[in-house]
Coordinates of C-alpha atoms and ligand atoms in Angstrom, one line a residue:
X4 CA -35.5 -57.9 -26.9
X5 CA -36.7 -55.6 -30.0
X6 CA -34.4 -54.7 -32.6
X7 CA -34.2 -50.8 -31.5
X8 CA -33.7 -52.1 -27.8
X9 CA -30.5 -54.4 -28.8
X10 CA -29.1 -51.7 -30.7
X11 CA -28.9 -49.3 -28.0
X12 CA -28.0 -51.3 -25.5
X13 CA -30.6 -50.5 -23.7
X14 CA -30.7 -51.2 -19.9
X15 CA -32.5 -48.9 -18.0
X16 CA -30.7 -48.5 -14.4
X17 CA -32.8 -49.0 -11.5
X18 CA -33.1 -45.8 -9.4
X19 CA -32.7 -47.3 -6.8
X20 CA -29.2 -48.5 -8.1
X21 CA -28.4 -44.8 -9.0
X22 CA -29.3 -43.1 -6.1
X23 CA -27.4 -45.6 -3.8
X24 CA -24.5 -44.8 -6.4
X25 CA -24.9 -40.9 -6.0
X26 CA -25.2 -40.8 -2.4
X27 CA -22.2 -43.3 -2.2
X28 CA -20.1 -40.8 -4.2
X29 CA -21.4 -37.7 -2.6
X30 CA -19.9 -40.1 1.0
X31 CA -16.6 -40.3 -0.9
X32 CA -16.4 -36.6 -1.5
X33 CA -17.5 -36.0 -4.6
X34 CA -18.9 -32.4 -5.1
X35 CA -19.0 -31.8 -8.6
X36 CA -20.3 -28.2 -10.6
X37 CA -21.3 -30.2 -13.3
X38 CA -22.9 -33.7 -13.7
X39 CA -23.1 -35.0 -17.1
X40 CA -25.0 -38.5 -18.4
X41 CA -23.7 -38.8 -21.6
X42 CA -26.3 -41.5 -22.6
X43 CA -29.2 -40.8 -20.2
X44 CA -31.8 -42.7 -21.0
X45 CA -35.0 -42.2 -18.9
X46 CA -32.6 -39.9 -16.9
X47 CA -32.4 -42.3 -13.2
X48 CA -28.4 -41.0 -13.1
X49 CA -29.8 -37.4 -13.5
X50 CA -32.4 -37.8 -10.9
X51 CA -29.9 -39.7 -8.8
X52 CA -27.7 -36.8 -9.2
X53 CA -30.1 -34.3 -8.7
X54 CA -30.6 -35.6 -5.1
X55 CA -27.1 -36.2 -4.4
X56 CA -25.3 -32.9 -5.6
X57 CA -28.5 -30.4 -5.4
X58 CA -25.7 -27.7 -6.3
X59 CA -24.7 -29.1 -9.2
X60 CA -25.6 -28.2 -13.0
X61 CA -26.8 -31.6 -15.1
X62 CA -26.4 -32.1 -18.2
X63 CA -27.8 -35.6 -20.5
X64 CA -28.0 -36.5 -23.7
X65 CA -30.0 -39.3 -25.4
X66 CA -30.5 -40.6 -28.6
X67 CA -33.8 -42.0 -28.1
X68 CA -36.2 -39.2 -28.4
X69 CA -39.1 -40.6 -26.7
X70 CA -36.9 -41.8 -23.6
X71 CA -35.2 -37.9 -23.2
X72 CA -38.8 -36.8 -23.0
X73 CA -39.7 -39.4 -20.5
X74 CA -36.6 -37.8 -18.4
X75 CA -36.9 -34.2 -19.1
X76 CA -40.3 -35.1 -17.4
X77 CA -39.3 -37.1 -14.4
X78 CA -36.7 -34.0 -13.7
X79 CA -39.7 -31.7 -14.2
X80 CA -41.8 -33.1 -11.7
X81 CA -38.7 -33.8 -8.9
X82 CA -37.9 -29.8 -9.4
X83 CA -34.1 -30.5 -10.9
X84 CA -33.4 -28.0 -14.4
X85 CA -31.1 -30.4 -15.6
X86 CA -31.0 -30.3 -19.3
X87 CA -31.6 -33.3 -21.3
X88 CA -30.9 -33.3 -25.3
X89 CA -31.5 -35.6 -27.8
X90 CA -27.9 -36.6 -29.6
X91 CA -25.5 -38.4 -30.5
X92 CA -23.0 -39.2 -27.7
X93 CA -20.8 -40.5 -30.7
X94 CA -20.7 -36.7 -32.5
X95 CA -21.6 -34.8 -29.9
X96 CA -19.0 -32.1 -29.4
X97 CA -18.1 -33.0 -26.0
X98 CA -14.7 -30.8 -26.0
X99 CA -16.6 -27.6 -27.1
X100 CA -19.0 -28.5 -24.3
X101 CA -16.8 -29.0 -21.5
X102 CA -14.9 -25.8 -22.0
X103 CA -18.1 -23.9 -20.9
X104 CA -18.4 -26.1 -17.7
X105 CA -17.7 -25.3 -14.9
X106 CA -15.5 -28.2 -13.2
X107 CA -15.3 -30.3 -11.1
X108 CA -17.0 -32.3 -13.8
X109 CA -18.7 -35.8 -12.6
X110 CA -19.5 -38.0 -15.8
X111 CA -21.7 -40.6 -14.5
X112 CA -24.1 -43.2 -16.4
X113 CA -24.9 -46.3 -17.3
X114 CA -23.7 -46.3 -21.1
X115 CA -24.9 -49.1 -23.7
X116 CA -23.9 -52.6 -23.1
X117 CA -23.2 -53.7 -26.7
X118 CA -20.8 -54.6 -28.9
X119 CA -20.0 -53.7 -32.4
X120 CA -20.6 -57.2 -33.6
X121 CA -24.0 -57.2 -32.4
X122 CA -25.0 -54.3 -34.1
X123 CA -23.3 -55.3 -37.4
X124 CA -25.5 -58.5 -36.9
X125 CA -28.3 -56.6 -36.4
X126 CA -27.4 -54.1 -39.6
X127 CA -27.6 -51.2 -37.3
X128 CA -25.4 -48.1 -37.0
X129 CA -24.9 -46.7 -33.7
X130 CA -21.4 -46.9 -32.7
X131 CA -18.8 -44.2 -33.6
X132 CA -18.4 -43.0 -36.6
X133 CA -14.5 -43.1 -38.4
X134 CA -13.9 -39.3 -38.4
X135 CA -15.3 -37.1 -35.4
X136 CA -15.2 -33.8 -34.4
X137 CA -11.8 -34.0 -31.7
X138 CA -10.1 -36.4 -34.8
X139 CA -9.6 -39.1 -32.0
X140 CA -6.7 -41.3 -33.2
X141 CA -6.8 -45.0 -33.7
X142 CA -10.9 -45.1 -33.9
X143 CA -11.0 -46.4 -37.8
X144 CA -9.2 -49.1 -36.5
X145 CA -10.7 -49.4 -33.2
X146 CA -14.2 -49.8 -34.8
X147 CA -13.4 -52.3 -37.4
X148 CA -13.0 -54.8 -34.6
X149 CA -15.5 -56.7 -34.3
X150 CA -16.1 -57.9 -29.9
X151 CA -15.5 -54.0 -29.6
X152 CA -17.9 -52.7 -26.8
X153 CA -19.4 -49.4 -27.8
X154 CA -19.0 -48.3 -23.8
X155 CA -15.0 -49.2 -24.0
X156 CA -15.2 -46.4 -26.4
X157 CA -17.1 -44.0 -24.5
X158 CA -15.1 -44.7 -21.6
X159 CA -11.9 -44.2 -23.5
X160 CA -13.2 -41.0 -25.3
X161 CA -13.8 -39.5 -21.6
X162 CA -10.5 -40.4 -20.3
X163 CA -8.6 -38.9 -23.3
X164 CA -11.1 -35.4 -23.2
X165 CA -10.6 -35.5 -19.5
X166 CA -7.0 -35.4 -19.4
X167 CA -5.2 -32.6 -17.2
X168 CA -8.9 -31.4 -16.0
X169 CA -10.7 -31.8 -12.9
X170 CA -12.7 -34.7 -14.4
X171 CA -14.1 -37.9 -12.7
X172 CA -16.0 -40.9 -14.2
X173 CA -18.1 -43.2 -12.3
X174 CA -20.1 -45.6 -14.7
X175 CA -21.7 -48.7 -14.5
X176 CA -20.0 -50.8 -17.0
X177 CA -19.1 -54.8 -18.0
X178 CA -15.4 -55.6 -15.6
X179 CA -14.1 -56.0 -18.8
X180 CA -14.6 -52.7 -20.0
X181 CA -12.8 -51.5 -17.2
X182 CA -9.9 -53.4 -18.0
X183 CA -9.8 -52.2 -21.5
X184 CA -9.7 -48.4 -20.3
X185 CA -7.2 -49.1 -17.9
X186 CA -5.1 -51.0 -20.8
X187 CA -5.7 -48.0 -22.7
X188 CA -4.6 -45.5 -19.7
X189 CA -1.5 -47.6 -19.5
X190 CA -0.8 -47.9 -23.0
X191 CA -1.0 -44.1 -24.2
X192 CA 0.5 -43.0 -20.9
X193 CA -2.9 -40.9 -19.6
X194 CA -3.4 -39.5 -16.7
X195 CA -5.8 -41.6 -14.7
X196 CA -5.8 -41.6 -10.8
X197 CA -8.0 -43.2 -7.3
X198 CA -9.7 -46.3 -10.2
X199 CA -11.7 -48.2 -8.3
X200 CA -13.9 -50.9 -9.4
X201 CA -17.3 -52.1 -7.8
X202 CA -18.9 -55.2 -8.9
X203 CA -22.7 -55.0 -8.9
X204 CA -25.1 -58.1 -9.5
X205 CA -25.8 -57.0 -12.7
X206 CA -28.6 -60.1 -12.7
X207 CA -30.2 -58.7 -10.5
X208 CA -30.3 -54.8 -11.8
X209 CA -30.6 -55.5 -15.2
X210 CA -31.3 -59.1 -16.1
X211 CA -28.1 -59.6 -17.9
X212 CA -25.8 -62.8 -16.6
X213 CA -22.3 -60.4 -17.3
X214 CA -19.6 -59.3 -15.0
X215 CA -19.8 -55.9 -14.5
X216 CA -19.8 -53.1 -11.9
X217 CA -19.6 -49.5 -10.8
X218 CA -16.1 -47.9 -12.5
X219 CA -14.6 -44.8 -11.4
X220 CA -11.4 -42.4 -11.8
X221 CA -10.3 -39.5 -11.8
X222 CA -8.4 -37.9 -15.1
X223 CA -6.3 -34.5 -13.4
X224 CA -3.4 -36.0 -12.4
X225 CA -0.9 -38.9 -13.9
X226 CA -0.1 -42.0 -11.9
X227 CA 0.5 -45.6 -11.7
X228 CA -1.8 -47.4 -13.4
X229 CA -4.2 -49.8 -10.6
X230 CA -7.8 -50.1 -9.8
X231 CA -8.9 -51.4 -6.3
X232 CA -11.2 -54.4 -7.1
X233 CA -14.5 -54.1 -4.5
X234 CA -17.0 -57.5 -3.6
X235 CA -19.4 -54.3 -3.9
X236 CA -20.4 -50.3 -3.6
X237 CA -19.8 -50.2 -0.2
X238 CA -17.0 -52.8 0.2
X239 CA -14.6 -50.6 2.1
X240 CA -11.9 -54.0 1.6
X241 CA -10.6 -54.3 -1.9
X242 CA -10.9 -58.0 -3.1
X243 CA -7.4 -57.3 -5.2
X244 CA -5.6 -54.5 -7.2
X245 CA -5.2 -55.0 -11.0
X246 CA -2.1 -53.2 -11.6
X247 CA 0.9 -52.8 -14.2
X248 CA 3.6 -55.7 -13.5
X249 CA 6.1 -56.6 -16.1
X250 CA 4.5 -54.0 -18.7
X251 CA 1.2 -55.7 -18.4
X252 CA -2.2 -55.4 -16.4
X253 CA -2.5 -58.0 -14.3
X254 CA -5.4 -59.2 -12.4
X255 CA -4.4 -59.2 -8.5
X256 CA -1.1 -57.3 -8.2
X257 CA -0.4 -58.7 -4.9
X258 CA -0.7 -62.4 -6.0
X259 CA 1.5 -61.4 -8.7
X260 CA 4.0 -60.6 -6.7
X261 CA 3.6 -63.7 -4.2
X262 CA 3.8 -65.7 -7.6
X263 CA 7.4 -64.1 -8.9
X264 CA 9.2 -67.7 -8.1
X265 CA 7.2 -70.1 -10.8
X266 CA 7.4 -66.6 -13.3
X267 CA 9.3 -67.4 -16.1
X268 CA 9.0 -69.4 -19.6
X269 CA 7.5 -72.8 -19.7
X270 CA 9.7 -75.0 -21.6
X271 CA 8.3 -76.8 -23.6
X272 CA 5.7 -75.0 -23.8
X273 CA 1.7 -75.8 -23.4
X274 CA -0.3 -76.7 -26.5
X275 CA -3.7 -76.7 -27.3
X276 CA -5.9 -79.3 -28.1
X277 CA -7.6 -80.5 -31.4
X278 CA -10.0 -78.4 -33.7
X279 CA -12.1 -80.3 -35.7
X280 CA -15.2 -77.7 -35.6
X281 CA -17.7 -81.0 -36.7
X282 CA -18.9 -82.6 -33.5
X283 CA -21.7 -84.0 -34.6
X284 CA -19.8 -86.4 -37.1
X285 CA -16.4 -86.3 -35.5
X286 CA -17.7 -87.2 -32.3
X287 CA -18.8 -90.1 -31.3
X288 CA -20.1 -91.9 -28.2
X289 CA -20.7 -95.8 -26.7
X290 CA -23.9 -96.9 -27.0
X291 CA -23.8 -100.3 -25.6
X292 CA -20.9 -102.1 -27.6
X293 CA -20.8 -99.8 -30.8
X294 CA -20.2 -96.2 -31.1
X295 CA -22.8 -93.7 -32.0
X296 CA -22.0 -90.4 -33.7
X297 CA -23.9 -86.7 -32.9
X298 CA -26.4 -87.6 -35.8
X299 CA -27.5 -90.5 -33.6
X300 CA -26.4 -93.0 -36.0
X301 CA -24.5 -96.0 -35.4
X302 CA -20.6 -95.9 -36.6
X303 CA -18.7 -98.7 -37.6
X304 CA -14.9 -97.8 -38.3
X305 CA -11.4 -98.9 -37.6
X306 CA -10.2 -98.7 -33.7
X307 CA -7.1 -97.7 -35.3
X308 CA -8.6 -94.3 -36.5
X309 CA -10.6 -93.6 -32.3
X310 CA -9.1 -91.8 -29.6
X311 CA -10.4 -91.1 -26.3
X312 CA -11.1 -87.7 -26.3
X313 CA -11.7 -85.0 -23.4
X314 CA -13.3 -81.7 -23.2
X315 CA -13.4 -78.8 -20.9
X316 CA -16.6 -80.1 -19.3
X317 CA -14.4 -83.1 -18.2
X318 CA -11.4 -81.2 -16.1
X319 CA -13.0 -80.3 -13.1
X320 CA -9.5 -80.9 -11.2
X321 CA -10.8 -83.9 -10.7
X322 CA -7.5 -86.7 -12.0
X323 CA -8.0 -89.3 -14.7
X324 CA -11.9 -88.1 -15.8
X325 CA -13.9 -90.5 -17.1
X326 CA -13.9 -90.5 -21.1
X327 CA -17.8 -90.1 -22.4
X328 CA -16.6 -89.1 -26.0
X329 CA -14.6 -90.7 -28.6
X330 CA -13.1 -88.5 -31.5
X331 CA -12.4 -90.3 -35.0
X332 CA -8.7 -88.8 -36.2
X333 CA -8.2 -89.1 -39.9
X334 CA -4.7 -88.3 -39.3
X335 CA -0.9 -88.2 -37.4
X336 CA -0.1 -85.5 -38.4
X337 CA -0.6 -82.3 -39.0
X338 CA -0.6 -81.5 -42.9
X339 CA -0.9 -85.4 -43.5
X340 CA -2.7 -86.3 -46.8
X341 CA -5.5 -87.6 -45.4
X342 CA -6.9 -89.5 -48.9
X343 CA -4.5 -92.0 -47.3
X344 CA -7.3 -92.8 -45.0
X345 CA -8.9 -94.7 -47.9
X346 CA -6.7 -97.6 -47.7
X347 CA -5.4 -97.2 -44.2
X348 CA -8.9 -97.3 -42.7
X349 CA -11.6 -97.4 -45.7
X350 CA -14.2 -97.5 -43.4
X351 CA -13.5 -94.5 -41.7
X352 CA -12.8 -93.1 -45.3
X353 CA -16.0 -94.5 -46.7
X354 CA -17.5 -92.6 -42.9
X355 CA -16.1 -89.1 -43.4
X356 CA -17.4 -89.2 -47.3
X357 CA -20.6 -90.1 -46.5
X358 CA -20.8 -86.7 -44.4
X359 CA -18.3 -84.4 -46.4
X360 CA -21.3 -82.1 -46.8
X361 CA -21.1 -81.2 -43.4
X362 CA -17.0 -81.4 -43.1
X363 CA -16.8 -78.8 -45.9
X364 CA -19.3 -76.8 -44.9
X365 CA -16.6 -76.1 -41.7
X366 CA -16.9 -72.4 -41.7
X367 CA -12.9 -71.4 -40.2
X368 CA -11.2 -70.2 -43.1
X369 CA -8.0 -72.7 -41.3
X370 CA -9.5 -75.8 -43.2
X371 CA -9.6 -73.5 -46.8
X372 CA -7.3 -75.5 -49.0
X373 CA -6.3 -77.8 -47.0
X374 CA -6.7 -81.9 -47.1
X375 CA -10.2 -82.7 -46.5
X376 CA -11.7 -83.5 -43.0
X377 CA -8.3 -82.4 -41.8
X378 CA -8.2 -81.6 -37.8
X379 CA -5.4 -78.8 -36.3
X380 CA -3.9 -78.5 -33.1
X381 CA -1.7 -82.2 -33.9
X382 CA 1.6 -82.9 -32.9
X383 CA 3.8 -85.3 -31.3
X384 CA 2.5 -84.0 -28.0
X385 CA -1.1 -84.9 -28.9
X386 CA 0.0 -88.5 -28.3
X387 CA 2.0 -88.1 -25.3
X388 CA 0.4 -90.9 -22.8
X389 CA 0.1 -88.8 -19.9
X390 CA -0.7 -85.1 -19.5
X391 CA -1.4 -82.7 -17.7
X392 CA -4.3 -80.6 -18.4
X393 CA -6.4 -77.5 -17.8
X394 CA -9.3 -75.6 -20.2
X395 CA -9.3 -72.5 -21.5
X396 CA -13.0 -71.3 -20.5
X397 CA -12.9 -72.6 -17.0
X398 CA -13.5 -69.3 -14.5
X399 CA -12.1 -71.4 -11.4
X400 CA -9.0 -73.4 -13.6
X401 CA -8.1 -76.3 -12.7
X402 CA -5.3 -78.6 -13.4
X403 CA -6.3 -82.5 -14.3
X404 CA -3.9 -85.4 -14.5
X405 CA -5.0 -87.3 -18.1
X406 CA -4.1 -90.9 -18.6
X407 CA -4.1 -93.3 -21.8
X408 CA -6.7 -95.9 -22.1
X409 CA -7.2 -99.6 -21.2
X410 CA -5.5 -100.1 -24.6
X411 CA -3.2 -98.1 -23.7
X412 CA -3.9 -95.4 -26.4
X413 CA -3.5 -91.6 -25.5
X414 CA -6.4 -89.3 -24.8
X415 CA -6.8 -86.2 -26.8
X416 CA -8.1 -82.8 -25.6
X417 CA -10.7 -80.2 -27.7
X418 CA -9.2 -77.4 -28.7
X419 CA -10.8 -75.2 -26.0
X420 CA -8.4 -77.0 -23.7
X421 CA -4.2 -76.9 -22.8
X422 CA -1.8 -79.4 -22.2
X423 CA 1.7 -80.5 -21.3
X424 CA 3.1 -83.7 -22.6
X425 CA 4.7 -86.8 -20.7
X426 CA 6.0 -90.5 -21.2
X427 CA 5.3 -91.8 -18.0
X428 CA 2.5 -91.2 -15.0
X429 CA 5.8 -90.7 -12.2
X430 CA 6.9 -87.3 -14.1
X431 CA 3.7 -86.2 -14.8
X432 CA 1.8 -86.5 -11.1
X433 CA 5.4 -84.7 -10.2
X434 CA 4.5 -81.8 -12.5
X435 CA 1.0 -81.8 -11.9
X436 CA 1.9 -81.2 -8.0
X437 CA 4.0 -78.5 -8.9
X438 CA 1.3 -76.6 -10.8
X439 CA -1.3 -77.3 -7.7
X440 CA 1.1 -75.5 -5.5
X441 CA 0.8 -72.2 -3.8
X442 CA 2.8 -70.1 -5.7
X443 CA 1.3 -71.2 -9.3
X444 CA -2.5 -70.6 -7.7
X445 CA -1.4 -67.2 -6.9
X446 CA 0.6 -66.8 -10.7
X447 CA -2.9 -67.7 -11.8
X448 CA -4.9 -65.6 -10.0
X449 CA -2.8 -62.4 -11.1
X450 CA -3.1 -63.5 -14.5
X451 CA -6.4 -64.7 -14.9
X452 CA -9.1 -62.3 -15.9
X453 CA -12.3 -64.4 -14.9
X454 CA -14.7 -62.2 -17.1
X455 CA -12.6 -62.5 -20.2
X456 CA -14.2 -65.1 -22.5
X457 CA -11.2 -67.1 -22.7
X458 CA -9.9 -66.8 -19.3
X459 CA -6.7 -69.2 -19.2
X460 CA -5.1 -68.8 -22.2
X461 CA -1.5 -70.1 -23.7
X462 CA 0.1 -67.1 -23.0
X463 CA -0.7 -67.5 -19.2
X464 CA 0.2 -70.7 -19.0
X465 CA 3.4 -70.3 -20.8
X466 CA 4.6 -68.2 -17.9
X467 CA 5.2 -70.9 -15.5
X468 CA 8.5 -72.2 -14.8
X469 CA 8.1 -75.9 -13.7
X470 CA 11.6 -75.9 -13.3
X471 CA 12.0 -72.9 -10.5
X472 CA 9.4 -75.4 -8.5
X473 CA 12.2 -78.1 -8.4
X474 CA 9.6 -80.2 -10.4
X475 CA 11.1 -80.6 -14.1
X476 CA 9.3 -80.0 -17.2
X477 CA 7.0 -81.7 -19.6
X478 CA 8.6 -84.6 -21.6
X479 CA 6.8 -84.1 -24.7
X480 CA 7.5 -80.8 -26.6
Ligands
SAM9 C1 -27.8 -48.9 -20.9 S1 -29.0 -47.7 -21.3 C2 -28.8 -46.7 -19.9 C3 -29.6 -45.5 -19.8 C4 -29.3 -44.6 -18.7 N1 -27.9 -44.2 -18.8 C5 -29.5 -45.2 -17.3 O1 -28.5 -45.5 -16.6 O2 -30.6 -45.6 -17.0 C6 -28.2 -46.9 -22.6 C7 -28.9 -45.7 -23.2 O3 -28.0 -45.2 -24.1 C8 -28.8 -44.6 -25.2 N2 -27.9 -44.5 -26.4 C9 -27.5 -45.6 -27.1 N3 -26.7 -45.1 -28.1 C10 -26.6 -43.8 -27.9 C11 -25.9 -42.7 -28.6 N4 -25.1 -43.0 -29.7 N5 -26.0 -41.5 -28.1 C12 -26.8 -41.2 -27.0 N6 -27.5 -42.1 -26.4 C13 -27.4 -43.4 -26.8 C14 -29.9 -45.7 -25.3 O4 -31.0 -45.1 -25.9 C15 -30.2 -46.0 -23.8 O5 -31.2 -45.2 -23.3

């Protein structure tokens, strides 16, 4: 993709995608005065439009110069007068402009699919400046974060300039954008009414392997907060609701409220695994008899100092995995001097030495000051024999029963994975049934969002009473 291309986010919709769009609005009753494409592009949402709502004044705007021509064009030649600028969707005077519009106003589109750390990567500046003309609140510090999607933005600015009017939004956007506007909504108390969300194979459309799908809402009137979830455009069904429950959004309202018995506080609560950030030298693998490290060279240091260790790749759901990895601890506990290495294990001292280049190169500012080749994520509950565990990135989670090995030492999880603690196997296939059940599937499918990065997180997790299932807790805090 060329630098200009990244920058704008630019994917082109199909019009084929955007007429099937149109007409499917115009079939839900849509019959705006006004159609605006606030980031047009080569204009297929205009066209589209055009088509759908003959009656309707257009309005797009585009900072690409070369692609508004290419629009103003493709209107020319289909007969629609839509008007097509070239601006700056982030200073554009949007309030001034509505005012003179007749409504109801449709804001349709397809706007950039990029986040602000992208472009700060790329040293490019198209995202919204600190200061605009309607003195939107919050955007200094909305900008300065850095996974912030310049479309949550637009999104957001259209909900807030379409409050109390006879405004809808229909655009194609990542799922998680959607949630982010309807956290906003929720948040800051706007008026936003009918959500509805529509996945589309975004593969397919736009070559992009991301979540996302047709969002739309209405800004007139206040109401709860909930967005129908939709397979696709013409889904009549909804999949799910995500909804407000307990103050929060939550992915499928109704399993949130089949999942009210296990809702509580997990006590003790679920940990996270190790950070060590160094795999290659860290990590180490049987080759034959010895152990080999990511370097591909042959390690020879104290058993005392190797654990089994697990990653998320390893809990499928599938109980006692088979270990593949071995991870070299250079200490108990968290904090410990680890110098103490060199004369509890001088081999695995003389090891980590040999490769302290890469070990202090560790970029997390958590290891700055700290002992050398420290790891995180240690406690008592590290060494717990038994657990039961579940990672952080899977999309379908899954809880896996983890055992110690033939030498009966514990196995340790990665950091991207969680996990409860127990002395013996009894209590810990007890718990593990618990959190197969019905009721805990359903907590997590109201809490999971499957297109957030992290999708099982501590906070989840920590919401489930073992105890309400009858089924006690972990043994190891
Ligand atoms: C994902 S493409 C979609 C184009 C069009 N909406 C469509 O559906 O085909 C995003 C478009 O936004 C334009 N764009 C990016 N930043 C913009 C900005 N700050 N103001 C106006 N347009 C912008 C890009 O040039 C690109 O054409």
């Amino acid at each position: 993709m060329s630098t200009a291309k990244a920058a704008y986010g630019d994917f082109q919709t199909p019009l084929a995608l955007a007429r099937r769009v149109c007409a499917w609005l115009a079939r839900r009753g849509h019959a705006p005065a006004t159609v605006v494409e606030p980031t047009c592009g080569e204009g297929a949402f205009l066209l589209a439009a055009a088509e759908a709502f003959p009656r309707a004044r257009g309005f797009g705007l585009e900072i690409d110069a070369g692609r508004a021509t290419t629009a103003r064009e493709r209107l020319r030649r289909a007969g629609s007068a839509a008007e097509v600028r070239v601006g700056d969707a982030f200073t554009e005077p949007w309030a001034e402009r509505l005012a003179g519009w007749e409504p109801p106003v449709l804001v349709l589109g397809n706007p950039p699919w990029v986040t602000n750390a992208a472009l700060t990567v790329l040293g490019i500046d198209n995202r919204p400046a600190r200061t605009n003309d309607d003195g939107l609140p919050g955007l200094a510090a909305l900008t300065g974060k850095s996974n912030f999607d310049v479309s949550t933005w637009m999104l957001r600015r259209w909900l807030e300039l379409g409050q109390g009017r006879e405004l809808a939004v229909a655009m194609l956007v990542k799922t998680a954008v959607a949630r982010r506007v309807l956290e906003h909504a929720h948040r800051r108390e706007l008026a936003l009414h009918d959500a509805s969300l529509h996945r589309i194979d975004a593969r397919a459309s736009f070559g992009a392997a991301v979540d996302a799908g047709l969002f739309c809402f209405g800004t007139r009137r206040a109401a709860a907060i909930a967005c129908s979830v939709h397979a696709e455009l013409d889904a009549e069904r909804a999949e799910g609701e995500i909804a407000v429950r307990g103050g929060t959004l939550v992915a499928d309202a109704a399993a949130y409220d089949r999942a009210r018995p296990v809702l509580g506080v997990a006590d003790p609560p679920w940990r996270s695994g190790i950070k060590h950030d160094c795999a290659r030298v860290m990590e180490l693998r049987r080759d034959g008899e010895g152990l080999v490290n990511g370097l591909g060279e042959r390690v020879e240091v104290e058993d005392a100092v190797i654990f089994p260790l697990l990653k998320t790749s390893d809990l499928r759901g599938h109980d006692l995995p088979r270990v593949r990895r071995w991870l070299l601890l250079p200490q108990r506990r968290l904090g410990e001097d680890t110098s103490r290495l060199a004369e509890r294990a001088p081999r695995a001292w003389r090891y980590l030495c040999g490769h302290a280049e890469a070990l202090d190169a560790r970029r997390s500012t958590i290891y700055r000051d700290r002992p050398r080749f420290c790891v995180f994520g240690l406690g008592e509950y590290s060494f717990a024999p038994w657990k039961v565990a579940i990672s952080g990135l899977a999309k379908q989670p899954a809880f896996t029963l983890v055992g110690p090995d033939a030498q009966g030492r514990p196995t340790l999880l990665d950091d991207t994975c969680y996990s409860i603690g127990f002395d013996d196997e009894a209590r810990a296939r007890v718990a593990l049934a618990g959190l197969r059940s019905e009721p805990v599937r359903a907590l997590l499918r109201a809490l999971v969002f499957r297109d957030a990065k992290r999708p099982v997180t501590k906070e989840v997790l920590d919401r489930i009473d073992l105890g309400a299932l009858g089924r006690g807790g972990a043994t190891r805090g």
